[in-house]
Coordinates of C-alpha atoms in Angstrom, one line a residue:
Chain O
M248 CA 159.8 195.6 102.7
K249 CA 157.9 198.1 104.9
Q250 CA 155.8 200.3 102.8
F251 CA 156.3 204.0 103.0
R252 CA 153.2 205.5 104.6
T253 CA 152.1 208.9 103.6
N254 CA 150.7 211.2 106.3
D255 CA 147.3 212.3 105.0
L256 CA 146.5 214.6 107.9
I257 CA 144.8 217.3 105.8
L258 CA 142.6 214.8 104.0
K259 CA 141.5 213.2 107.3
T260 CA 140.8 216.5 109.0
T261 CA 138.8 218.0 106.2
T262 CA 136.9 214.7 105.7
T263 CA 135.6 214.7 109.3
I264 CA 134.0 218.1 108.6
I265 CA 133.0 217.7 104.9
A266 CA 131.4 214.2 105.4
F267 CA 128.9 215.7 107.9
V268 CA 128.1 218.5 105.4
I269 CA 127.5 215.9 102.6
L270 CA 125.4 213.7 105.0
A271 CA 123.3 216.6 106.0
F272 CA 122.8 217.7 102.4
S273 CA 121.9 214.1 101.4
I274 CA 119.2 213.9 104.1
Y275 CA 117.9 217.3 103.0
L276 CA 117.6 216.0 99.5
F277 CA 115.9 212.9 100.7
L278 CA 113.3 214.8 102.7
A279 CA 112.7 217.4 100.0
G280 CA 111.8 214.9 97.4
H281 CA 108.0 215.4 97.6
N282 CA 107.9 219.1 96.7
A283 CA 111.3 219.9 95.3
P284 CA 114.0 218.1 93.3
G285 CA 115.5 215.3 95.3
G286 CA 114.1 212.0 96.7
G287 CA 115.3 208.6 97.8
F288 CA 117.6 207.8 94.8
I289 CA 119.7 210.9 94.8
G290 CA 119.6 211.1 98.6
G291 CA 120.9 207.6 98.8
L292 CA 123.7 208.2 96.3
M293 CA 124.8 211.3 98.2
T294 CA 124.9 209.4 101.5
A295 CA 126.9 206.7 99.8
A296 CA 129.3 209.4 98.5
A297 CA 129.8 210.6 102.0
I298 CA 130.6 207.1 103.2
V299 CA 132.9 206.5 100.3
L300 CA 134.8 209.6 101.2
L301 CA 135.2 208.3 104.7
Y302 CA 136.5 205.0 103.3
I303 CA 139.0 206.9 101.1
A304 CA 140.3 208.9 104.0
F305 CA 140.4 206.3 106.8
G306 CA 140.9 203.0 104.9
I307 CA 138.8 199.8 104.8
G308 CA 140.1 198.4 108.1
T309 CA 139.0 201.3 110.2
M310 CA 135.6 201.6 108.6
A311 CA 134.9 197.9 109.1
R312 CA 135.3 198.5 112.8
V313 CA 132.9 201.4 112.8
F314 CA 130.2 200.0 110.5
K315 CA 129.1 196.6 111.7
W316 CA 126.3 196.1 109.2
S317 CA 127.2 194.5 105.9
S318 CA 126.0 196.4 102.9
T319 CA 124.1 193.5 101.4
T320 CA 121.9 193.4 104.5
L321 CA 121.1 197.1 103.8
I322 CA 119.8 196.1 100.3
A323 CA 117.4 193.6 101.9
V324 CA 116.3 196.1 104.5
G325 CA 115.6 198.7 101.9
L326 CA 113.7 196.2 99.6
L327 CA 111.6 195.0 102.6
T328 CA 110.7 198.5 103.6
A329 CA 109.5 199.4 100.1
I330 CA 107.5 196.1 99.8
A331 CA 106.0 196.5 103.3
T332 CA 104.8 200.0 102.3
G333 CA 103.1 198.5 99.3
I334 CA 101.6 195.7 101.3
G335 CA 100.5 198.1 104.1
S336 CA 97.6 199.1 101.9
F337 CA 96.2 195.5 102.1
L338 CA 95.3 196.2 105.8
F339 CA 92.9 199.0 104.7
K340 CA 91.4 197.0 101.8
Q341 CA 93.0 199.2 99.2
P342 CA 94.8 198.2 96.0
F343 CA 98.6 197.4 96.2
L344 CA 100.8 200.5 96.6
S345 CA 97.9 202.9 97.5
H346 CA 99.4 205.8 99.4
T347 CA 97.8 208.3 101.9
F348 CA 98.9 211.4 103.7
G349 CA 97.8 213.5 106.6
H350 CA 98.6 216.7 108.4
F351 CA 100.3 216.4 111.8
H352 CA 101.4 218.9 114.4
L353 CA 105.1 218.2 115.1
P354 CA 107.2 219.8 117.8
F355 CA 109.6 222.5 116.5
V356 CA 108.3 222.2 112.9
G357 CA 104.7 223.0 113.4
D358 CA 101.9 221.8 111.0
F359 CA 103.4 219.3 108.6
E360 CA 102.3 217.0 105.9
L361 CA 103.4 213.4 106.3
A362 CA 102.8 211.0 103.4
T363 CA 103.3 207.2 103.3
A364 CA 105.2 207.7 100.0
M365 CA 108.0 208.8 102.3
L366 CA 108.3 205.3 103.7
F367 CA 108.6 203.9 100.1
D368 CA 111.3 206.5 99.5
L369 CA 113.1 205.4 102.6
G370 CA 113.2 201.9 101.1
V371 CA 114.7 203.3 97.9
Y372 CA 117.2 205.3 100.0
F373 CA 118.4 202.2 101.9
T374 CA 118.6 200.0 98.8
V375 CA 120.6 202.6 96.8
I376 CA 123.1 203.0 99.7
G377 CA 123.3 199.2 100.0
V378 CA 123.9 198.6 96.3
T379 CA 126.4 201.4 95.9
M380 CA 128.4 200.4 98.9
T381 CA 128.3 196.7 97.9
I382 CA 129.7 197.5 94.4
I383 CA 132.4 199.7 95.7
L384 CA 133.5 197.6 98.6
T385 CA 133.5 194.3 96.6
I386 CA 135.8 195.8 94.0
A387 CA 138.0 197.4 96.7
D388 CA 138.1 194.1 98.7
D389 CA 139.3 192.2 95.6
Q390 CA 142.2 194.5 95.2
N391 CA 143.2 194.1 98.9
E392 CA 143.1 190.3 98.6
E393 CA 145.3 190.4 95.5
K394 CA 147.8 192.6 97.3
S395 CA 148.0 190.4 100.3
E396 CA 148.5 187.4 98.1
L397 CA 151.4 189.1 96.3
G398 CA 153.0 189.7 99.7
Chain J
M77 CA 89.8 190.8 96.0
S78 CA 91.7 192.4 93.1
N79 CA 94.9 192.4 95.2
L80 CA 95.0 188.7 94.4
V81 CA 96.5 189.6 91.0
I82 CA 99.6 191.0 92.5
L83 CA 100.3 188.0 94.7
P84 CA 102.2 185.9 92.2
I85 CA 104.6 188.9 91.7
L86 CA 104.7 190.0 95.3
L87 CA 105.3 186.8 97.1
P88 CA 108.6 185.7 95.4
L89 CA 109.8 189.3 95.5
L90 CA 109.2 189.5 99.3
I91 CA 110.7 186.1 100.1
G92 CA 113.6 186.7 97.7
A93 CA 114.4 189.8 99.7
V94 CA 114.0 188.0 103.0
L95 CA 116.4 185.2 101.9
I96 CA 119.2 187.7 101.5
F97 CA 119.5 187.5 105.4
F98 CA 119.9 183.7 105.4
N99 CA 122.2 183.1 102.4
K100 CA 124.4 180.7 104.4
K101 CA 121.6 178.7 105.9
I102 CA 120.8 176.5 102.9
V103 CA 118.3 174.2 104.6
L104 CA 116.2 177.1 105.8
A105 CA 116.4 178.7 102.4
R106 CA 115.3 175.5 100.7
V107 CA 112.3 175.1 103.0
I108 CA 111.2 178.7 102.7
T109 CA 111.5 178.6 98.9
T110 CA 109.5 175.4 98.6
I111 CA 106.7 176.8 100.8
T112 CA 106.7 180.0 98.8
L113 CA 106.4 178.1 95.5
L114 CA 103.6 175.9 96.8
V115 CA 101.6 178.9 98.0
N116 CA 102.3 180.6 94.6
I117 CA 101.1 177.5 92.7
S118 CA 97.8 177.4 94.7
S119 CA 97.2 181.2 94.5
S120 CA 97.8 181.3 90.8
T121 CA 95.6 178.2 90.3
Y122 CA 92.9 180.0 92.2
L123 CA 93.4 183.0 90.0
L124 CA 93.1 180.8 86.9
A125 CA 89.8 179.3 88.1
Y126 CA 88.5 182.7 89.1
V127 CA 89.3 184.3 85.7
Y128 CA 87.8 181.3 83.9
N129 CA 84.5 181.7 85.7
N130 CA 84.2 185.5 86.2
G131 CA 86.3 187.0 83.4
T132 CA 89.4 189.2 83.3
L133 CA 90.5 190.6 86.7
I134 CA 92.2 194.0 86.9
L135 CA 94.3 195.6 89.6
E136 CA 94.7 199.3 89.4
T137 CA 97.8 199.8 91.6
G138 CA 97.7 202.7 93.9
N139 CA 94.0 203.3 93.1
W140 CA 94.8 205.2 89.9
V141 CA 92.3 204.6 87.2
A142 CA 93.1 202.8 84.0
P143 CA 95.2 204.8 81.5
F144 CA 96.9 206.9 84.2
G145 CA 98.2 204.3 86.7
I146 CA 100.0 201.0 86.3
I147 CA 97.5 198.3 85.5
L148 CA 97.9 194.6 86.1
V149 CA 95.7 192.4 84.0
A150 CA 95.0 188.8 84.8
D151 CA 93.3 187.4 81.7
G152 CA 93.1 183.8 80.5
L153 CA 96.5 183.7 78.8
A154 CA 98.4 185.4 81.6
T155 CA 97.0 183.1 84.4
L156 CA 97.5 180.0 82.3
L157 CA 101.1 180.9 81.8
L158 CA 101.5 181.8 85.5
V159 CA 100.4 178.4 86.7
T160 CA 102.7 176.7 84.2
T161 CA 105.6 178.9 85.2
N162 CA 105.2 178.1 88.9
L163 CA 104.8 174.4 88.3
I164 CA 108.0 174.3 86.2
A165 CA 109.8 176.5 88.8
F166 CA 108.7 174.0 91.5
A167 CA 110.1 171.0 89.6
C168 CA 113.4 172.9 89.0
L169 CA 113.6 173.7 92.7
L170 CA 113.3 170.1 93.7
Y171 CA 116.0 169.2 91.1
T172 CA 118.3 172.0 92.6
F173 CA 118.5 170.3 96.0
R174 CA 120.5 167.4 94.7
S175 CA 122.2 168.8 91.7
L176 CA 123.6 172.2 92.6
D177 CA 126.8 172.5 94.7
S178 CA 126.4 174.2 98.1
E179 CA 128.8 177.0 97.2
R180 CA 126.4 178.2 94.4
E181 CA 123.4 177.7 96.7
Q182 CA 125.0 179.8 99.4
F183 CA 125.8 182.6 97.0
Y184 CA 122.2 183.9 96.9
F185 CA 121.0 181.3 94.4
Y186 CA 117.5 181.2 95.9
T187 CA 117.2 185.0 95.8
F188 CA 118.1 185.1 92.1
F189 CA 115.7 182.2 91.5
L190 CA 112.8 184.0 93.2
M191 CA 113.6 187.3 91.5
L192 CA 113.5 185.4 88.1
I193 CA 110.0 184.1 89.0
T194 CA 109.0 187.7 90.0
G195 CA 110.2 189.1 86.6
V196 CA 108.5 186.4 84.6
S197 CA 105.2 186.6 86.5
G198 CA 105.3 190.4 86.2
A199 CA 105.9 190.3 82.5
F200 CA 102.9 188.0 82.0
L201 CA 100.6 190.2 84.2
T202 CA 101.4 193.7 83.3
G203 CA 99.1 195.8 81.1
D204 CA 101.6 198.6 80.4
L205 CA 104.3 198.6 77.9
F206 CA 106.9 200.4 79.9
N207 CA 106.2 198.3 82.9
L208 CA 106.7 195.3 80.6
F209 CA 110.2 196.7 80.0
V210 CA 110.9 197.0 83.7
F211 CA 109.8 193.4 84.4
F212 CA 112.0 192.3 81.4
E213 CA 114.9 194.0 83.1
V214 CA 114.0 192.3 86.5
L215 CA 114.1 188.9 84.9
L216 CA 117.2 189.7 82.8
M217 CA 119.1 191.0 85.9
A218 CA 118.2 187.8 87.7
S219 CA 119.2 185.7 84.7
Y220 CA 122.6 187.6 84.5
G221 CA 123.2 186.6 88.1
L222 CA 122.2 183.0 87.5
I223 CA 124.2 182.5 84.2
V224 CA 127.5 183.7 85.7
L225 CA 126.9 182.2 89.2
G226 CA 129.9 180.0 89.9
G227 CA 132.3 181.9 87.7
T228 CA 133.8 179.2 85.5
K229 CA 135.7 180.3 82.5
A230 CA 133.0 179.1 80.0
Q231 CA 130.3 180.8 82.0
L232 CA 132.1 184.1 82.0
R233 CA 132.6 184.0 78.3
E234 CA 129.0 183.1 77.5
S235 CA 127.6 185.5 80.0
L236 CA 129.5 188.4 78.4
K237 CA 127.8 187.7 75.0
Y238 CA 124.4 187.2 76.7
V239 CA 124.6 190.4 78.6
L240 CA 125.7 192.4 75.6
I241 CA 122.9 191.1 73.4
N242 CA 120.3 191.7 76.0
L243 CA 121.6 195.2 76.8
I244 CA 121.4 196.1 73.1
S245 CA 117.9 194.8 72.7
S246 CA 116.8 196.5 76.0
I247 CA 118.1 199.8 74.7
L248 CA 116.2 199.2 71.5
F249 CA 113.1 198.5 73.6
V250 CA 113.3 201.8 75.4
I251 CA 113.8 203.7 72.1
T252 CA 110.8 202.0 70.6
V253 CA 108.7 202.8 73.6
A254 CA 109.8 206.4 73.2
F255 CA 108.8 206.4 69.6
L256 CA 105.4 204.9 70.4
Y257 CA 104.8 207.3 73.2
S258 CA 105.6 210.3 71.0
V259 CA 103.2 209.0 68.3
T260 CA 100.3 207.9 70.5
G261 CA 100.8 209.7 73.8
T262 CA 100.3 206.6 76.0
V263 CA 102.1 203.4 77.1
N264 CA 99.0 201.7 78.5
M265 CA 98.4 198.7 76.3
A266 CA 94.6 198.9 76.2
Q267 CA 94.7 202.6 75.4
L268 CA 97.4 202.0 72.8
A269 CA 95.2 199.4 71.2
E270 CA 92.3 201.9 71.1
R271 CA 94.4 204.8 69.7
V272 CA 96.1 202.7 67.1
G273 CA 92.7 201.4 66.1
E274 CA 91.4 205.0 65.8
V275 CA 94.1 206.3 63.5
G276 CA 94.5 203.0 61.6
Q277 CA 98.0 201.5 61.4
S278 CA 99.8 204.1 59.4
G279 CA 103.4 203.8 58.1
I280 CA 105.1 205.1 61.2
L281 CA 103.1 202.7 63.5
T282 CA 104.0 199.7 61.3
T283 CA 107.7 200.7 61.6
I284 CA 107.3 200.9 65.4
A285 CA 105.6 197.5 65.3
I286 CA 108.5 196.0 63.4
L287 CA 111.0 197.6 65.8
L288 CA 109.1 196.2 68.8
F289 CA 109.1 192.8 67.0
V290 CA 112.9 192.9 66.6
V291 CA 113.2 193.5 70.4
F292 CA 111.0 190.6 71.3
A293 CA 112.5 188.4 68.6
T294 CA 115.9 188.9 70.2
K295 CA 114.6 187.9 73.6
G296 CA 112.7 185.0 72.1
A297 CA 115.4 183.8 69.7
L298 CA 113.9 184.1 66.2
F299 CA 115.6 183.4 62.9
P300 CA 118.2 186.1 62.3
L301 CA 118.6 186.9 66.1
Y302 CA 119.0 183.5 67.7
F303 CA 122.7 183.1 67.4
W304 CA 123.4 183.9 71.1
L305 CA 121.0 181.3 72.5
P306 CA 122.4 177.8 72.2
K307 CA 125.9 178.3 73.7
S308 CA 124.8 180.6 76.5
Y309 CA 121.9 178.3 77.5
S310 CA 124.0 175.1 77.5
I311 CA 126.9 176.5 79.7
P312 CA 125.3 177.1 83.1
P313 CA 124.3 174.3 85.5
T314 CA 121.4 172.1 84.4
V315 CA 118.7 173.7 86.6
I316 CA 119.5 177.1 85.4
S317 CA 119.5 176.0 81.7
A318 CA 116.1 174.4 82.4
L319 CA 114.7 177.6 83.9
F320 CA 116.0 179.6 81.0
G321 CA 114.9 177.2 78.3
A322 CA 111.4 176.9 79.8
L323 CA 110.7 180.5 80.8
L324 CA 112.9 183.2 79.3
T325 CA 112.4 182.8 75.5
K326 CA 108.7 182.1 76.2
V327 CA 108.3 185.6 77.7
G328 CA 109.5 187.0 74.3
V329 CA 106.9 184.8 72.5
Y330 CA 104.2 185.9 75.0
S331 CA 105.1 189.6 74.3
I332 CA 104.8 189.1 70.6
L333 CA 101.5 187.3 71.0
R334 CA 100.2 190.0 73.3
V335 CA 101.4 193.0 71.2
F336 CA 100.4 191.6 67.8
T337 CA 97.0 190.4 68.8
L338 CA 96.1 193.5 70.9
I339 CA 97.8 196.6 69.4
F340 CA 99.2 196.1 65.9
V341 CA 96.6 194.0 64.1
Y342 CA 95.7 196.4 61.3
D343 CA 98.5 195.8 58.8
S344 CA 99.1 192.3 57.4
I345 CA 102.8 193.1 56.5
T346 CA 103.9 192.1 60.0
H347 CA 102.0 188.9 60.0
D348 CA 103.3 187.8 56.6
L349 CA 106.8 188.5 57.9
F350 CA 106.1 186.2 60.9
I351 CA 105.3 183.3 58.5
W352 CA 108.6 183.7 56.7
L353 CA 110.6 184.1 59.8
A354 CA 108.8 181.1 61.4
G355 CA 109.9 178.9 58.4
F356 CA 113.6 180.0 58.6
T357 CA 113.6 179.7 62.4
M358 CA 112.3 176.1 62.2
V359 CA 114.7 174.9 59.6
L360 CA 117.8 176.6 60.8
G361 CA 117.2 175.8 64.5
V362 CA 116.7 172.1 63.8
L363 CA 119.8 172.0 61.5
G364 CA 121.8 173.3 64.5
A365 CA 120.4 170.5 66.7
L366 CA 121.5 167.9 64.1
S367 CA 125.0 169.4 63.8
T368 CA 126.4 168.7 67.3
N369 CA 127.2 165.8 69.5
N370 CA 126.9 167.7 72.8
I371 CA 123.6 166.5 74.2
K372 CA 122.8 169.7 76.2
L373 CA 123.5 171.8 73.1
I374 CA 121.1 169.6 71.1
I375 CA 118.3 170.4 73.5
A376 CA 119.3 174.1 73.6
Y377 CA 119.0 174.2 69.8
N378 CA 115.7 172.5 69.9
I379 CA 114.2 175.6 71.7
I380 CA 114.5 177.5 68.4
P381 CA 112.3 175.4 66.0
A382 CA 109.6 175.4 68.8
I383 CA 109.6 179.2 68.8
G384 CA 109.2 178.9 65.0
F385 CA 106.0 176.8 65.4
M386 CA 104.6 179.4 67.8
M387 CA 105.3 182.2 65.4
L388 CA 103.6 180.3 62.6
G389 CA 100.4 180.4 64.7
I390 CA 100.7 184.1 65.3
G391 CA 101.4 184.7 61.6
V392 CA 98.4 182.8 60.4
F393 CA 96.2 184.6 62.9
T394 CA 92.9 182.8 63.1
A395 CA 91.1 181.6 66.2
T396 CA 92.4 178.0 65.6
S397 CA 96.0 179.0 65.0
I398 CA 96.1 181.2 68.1
A399 CA 94.7 178.4 70.1
G400 CA 97.4 176.2 68.6
T401 CA 100.1 178.7 69.6
V402 CA 98.8 178.9 73.2
F403 CA 98.6 175.2 73.5
Y404 CA 102.0 174.7 72.0
L405 CA 103.5 177.4 74.3
L406 CA 102.2 175.6 77.4
H407 CA 103.4 172.2 76.1
D408 CA 106.8 173.5 75.1
M409 CA 107.5 175.2 78.4
V410 CA 106.8 171.9 80.3
V411 CA 108.6 169.6 77.9
K412 CA 111.7 171.8 77.5
A413 CA 112.2 172.0 81.2
A414 CA 111.7 168.2 81.4
L415 CA 114.3 167.6 78.6
F416 CA 116.9 169.9 80.1
L417 CA 116.6 168.1 83.5
L418 CA 116.7 164.7 81.8
V419 CA 119.8 165.6 79.8
G420 CA 121.3 166.8 83.1
A421 CA 120.6 163.5 84.7
I422 CA 122.1 161.6 81.7
I423 CA 125.2 163.8 81.9
I424 CA 125.5 162.9 85.6
A425 CA 124.9 159.2 84.8
S426 CA 127.5 158.9 82.1
G427 CA 129.9 161.5 83.3
T428 CA 130.2 163.3 79.9
S429 CA 128.1 165.4 77.6
D430 CA 129.6 164.0 74.4
L431 CA 127.2 161.7 72.6
R432 CA 130.0 159.5 71.2
K433 CA 131.4 158.6 74.6
M434 CA 128.2 157.4 76.3
G435 CA 126.0 154.4 75.9
G436 CA 123.9 151.6 77.5
L437 CA 122.0 153.6 80.0
L438 CA 118.9 151.4 79.4
A439 CA 120.5 148.5 81.4
T440 CA 121.6 150.6 84.3
H441 CA 119.0 153.4 84.5
P442 CA 115.7 152.0 83.1
L443 CA 113.4 154.7 84.6
L444 CA 115.6 157.5 83.3
S445 CA 115.7 155.9 79.9
W446 CA 111.9 155.5 79.5
L447 CA 111.3 159.0 80.9
F448 CA 113.6 160.3 78.2
F449 CA 111.8 158.3 75.5
I450 CA 108.4 159.7 76.5
A451 CA 109.7 163.2 76.7
A452 CA 111.3 162.8 73.2
L453 CA 108.0 161.5 71.7
T454 CA 106.2 164.4 73.5
L455 CA 108.5 166.9 72.0
V456 CA 108.0 165.6 68.5
G457 CA 104.2 165.4 68.8
I458 CA 103.3 161.7 68.7
P459 CA 99.5 161.5 69.2
P460 CA 98.8 160.5 72.8
F461 CA 101.2 163.1 74.1
S462 CA 100.8 166.9 74.4
G463 CA 102.9 168.1 71.5
F464 CA 100.4 166.6 69.1
I465 CA 97.4 168.8 69.8
G466 CA 99.2 172.1 69.5
K467 CA 100.9 171.0 66.3
L468 CA 97.7 169.6 64.8
L469 CA 95.9 172.9 65.4
L470 CA 98.8 174.9 64.0
L471 CA 99.1 172.8 60.8
K472 CA 95.4 172.5 60.3
S473 CA 95.0 176.3 60.4
A474 CA 98.0 176.7 58.1
F475 CA 96.4 174.4 55.5
E476 CA 93.0 176.0 55.9
E477 CA 94.4 179.5 55.2
G478 CA 96.4 178.2 52.2
Y479 CA 99.9 178.4 53.7
I480 CA 100.9 175.0 52.2
I481 CA 104.6 175.5 52.0
I482 CA 105.0 176.6 55.6
A483 CA 102.8 173.7 56.8
I484 CA 105.0 171.2 54.9
T485 CA 108.1 172.8 56.3
G486 CA 106.6 172.3 59.8
L487 CA 106.0 168.6 59.1
V488 CA 109.6 168.1 57.8
T489 CA 111.0 170.0 60.8
S490 CA 109.1 167.7 63.1
L491 CA 110.7 164.8 61.5
L492 CA 114.2 166.3 61.9
I493 CA 113.4 167.2 65.6
L494 CA 112.5 163.5 66.0
L495 CA 115.8 162.5 64.4
S496 CA 117.8 164.9 66.7
V497 CA 116.4 163.6 69.9
I498 CA 116.3 159.9 68.8
R499 CA 120.1 160.3 68.2
I500 CA 120.5 161.0 71.9
F501 CA 118.3 157.9 72.6
I502 CA 120.3 155.7 70.3
G503 CA 123.7 157.0 71.4
A504 CA 123.2 157.3 75.1
I505 CA 120.5 154.7 76.0
W506 CA 121.0 151.8 73.6
G507 CA 124.3 150.1 73.0
K508 CA 126.9 148.6 75.3
P509 CA 127.2 150.1 78.8
V510 CA 130.3 152.3 79.2
E511 CA 132.2 151.6 82.4
T512 CA 132.0 155.3 83.4
N513 CA 128.3 154.9 84.1
K514 CA 127.4 156.2 87.6
K515 CA 124.3 155.9 89.7
V516 CA 121.8 158.8 89.5
P517 CA 120.0 159.5 92.8
T518 CA 116.3 158.8 92.6
S519 CA 115.5 162.2 94.1
L520 CA 116.7 163.7 90.8
L521 CA 114.2 161.6 88.9
L522 CA 111.2 162.8 91.0
P523 CA 110.9 166.3 89.6
I524 CA 111.5 164.9 86.0
S525 CA 108.7 162.4 86.4
L526 CA 106.5 165.3 87.7
L527 CA 107.1 167.3 84.6
V528 CA 106.7 164.3 82.2
L529 CA 103.5 163.4 84.1
L530 CA 102.3 167.0 83.6
S531 CA 103.0 166.9 79.9
I532 CA 101.2 163.5 79.6
M533 CA 98.2 165.0 81.4
L534 CA 98.3 168.0 79.0
G535 CA 98.1 165.5 76.1
V536 CA 95.7 162.9 77.4
G537 CA 93.6 165.4 79.2
G538 CA 93.6 167.7 76.2
E539 CA 89.8 167.3 76.1
Y540 CA 89.5 169.2 79.5
I541 CA 92.2 171.8 78.8
Y542 CA 91.2 172.7 75.2
P543 CA 88.0 174.6 76.1
Y544 CA 90.1 176.9 78.3
V545 CA 92.6 177.4 75.6
Q546 CA 89.8 178.0 73.1
Q547 CA 88.4 180.7 75.4
V548 CA 91.9 182.3 75.7
A549 CA 92.3 182.3 71.9
D550 CA 88.8 183.9 71.4
Q551 CA 89.8 186.6 73.9
L552 CA 93.0 187.2 72.0
I553 CA 91.4 187.3 68.6
D554 CA 88.9 189.9 69.8
P555 CA 90.8 192.5 71.7
S556 CA 87.7 194.6 72.5
N557 CA 87.1 192.4 75.6
Y558 CA 90.6 193.3 76.9
I559 CA 90.2 197.0 76.2
Q560 CA 86.8 197.2 77.7
S561 CA 87.8 195.4 80.9
V562 CA 90.8 197.7 81.4
L563 CA 89.3 201.0 80.3
K564 CA 85.8 200.2 81.6
G565 CA 83.8 201.3 78.6

């Protein structure tokens, strides 16, 4: 029997706009972490929320064609980024996880403080996205397999 | 130099993360994991030698001084346990290659395995109570992954119990740390020891100490809280049981040993409690071992009385008894891993884990049989082997301090332990060969012989190891050394 397909045009159209807003907000949260509430964890969760919204609107098949990276790889990348930040201090003969910062002149932004703690946060950010997406996609995948088995 | 302390934690973590990329390429994963563990063994042995010669080594991570940052402390006890952990992990790894099916290996087995080593090493090295909790969670998460890996029905059932019990005890751990923080205002172990010493161990601090003990007793399987252990340790594949049996409960014992020799030493109520619980743990654990015919379950039950012996040493609390506990801890880690692997090989050889259906392995598998015989004698503590020295020190200190009843209980328990393992020997190894007997690959016997050799060396070479253990015990009895090296004055 052919399943009756609902036409979710409104959901898809609003998602294309809202997903960008959520993504921008999540990156803002991620960057604000040093001096304001936010950071890698909540930033990663928000980004994952944006991606989940895309999955809900467009379905797993379409999204698999867009995102080639598997979410487990993202966990490994995030972990390695965080560990590498810790190990980086070995090069300067400092104890593990020693962080440093400096003031840089960036185009458009002007004088800006950049800290290596940011790189560690980037690792957290990737790991959180990877873990969240792995959990959600694994559960969703199971359901799809069961459906296809049932016919 | 001090960055050396982090290496036993960092290396497995790093390689474990890298191996996520190659989960399907088993051979590559095997080679990388083997190299990692070899490097880990050599670096932790170097650390052991360094600490023995130059005293406790401290790493203040992120360059934050002692009570404010996270401190990693490599003292005698921690390094000794690190070396043992890595040696056991190496033997288990060699056993994995021939015994675990490739589906399990492909599903991130090596990542879980290395994360488990990370968690255990971290728990041994940390000098901060909350960080200890975090490393407990690291090793527990990895063990949840390992216990359910494969997803058979029995594994799912036992992992549910295991996860529930450990979640509850973890919650209790966090609550207890919160209590302790609100009373003392710190979670750094050295500063905690100093502050508890300053105010004397008042009622609320003893309450917190007992709560903390309940947490560690659940992880370490002591008398009223051991009910989850035997089934959940005997269900997963042999290698995983061996890792659990050798490492996980011992982290609980280590935590009790650390906390109750460093921080809460001013009230004798806790230490009297330990003696009572040690007695009950020994007797009831060994009764469990006698009650079953499943040989893997017999070994799993045998973990419990051994924990009782270690608690006896912590309860008596003299330099001799602590040395006995440390020695018994080392011996028991090695011999439990060896016994689990041996029982796994016996199950492969006879095709069943039921004692009544097997027999006659001596004719077909002489090496396996004699290895089992030596391991059984070691477990019980027959003089030339390693179990003897630890037990001798423990019982001697118990008699000296006038704990006669507990010492006699210990001796009777030893006899019953002997009975429980000799039942396996009589049932599986003597008698007429059963036609289901299969060939065991020699490569499975290599890691077992490695562990048995190690435990023989621990016993015969006790003369060389004992000074180190004695030094460790002296450090533990006098915590001022620990506090001074962390807080620098």
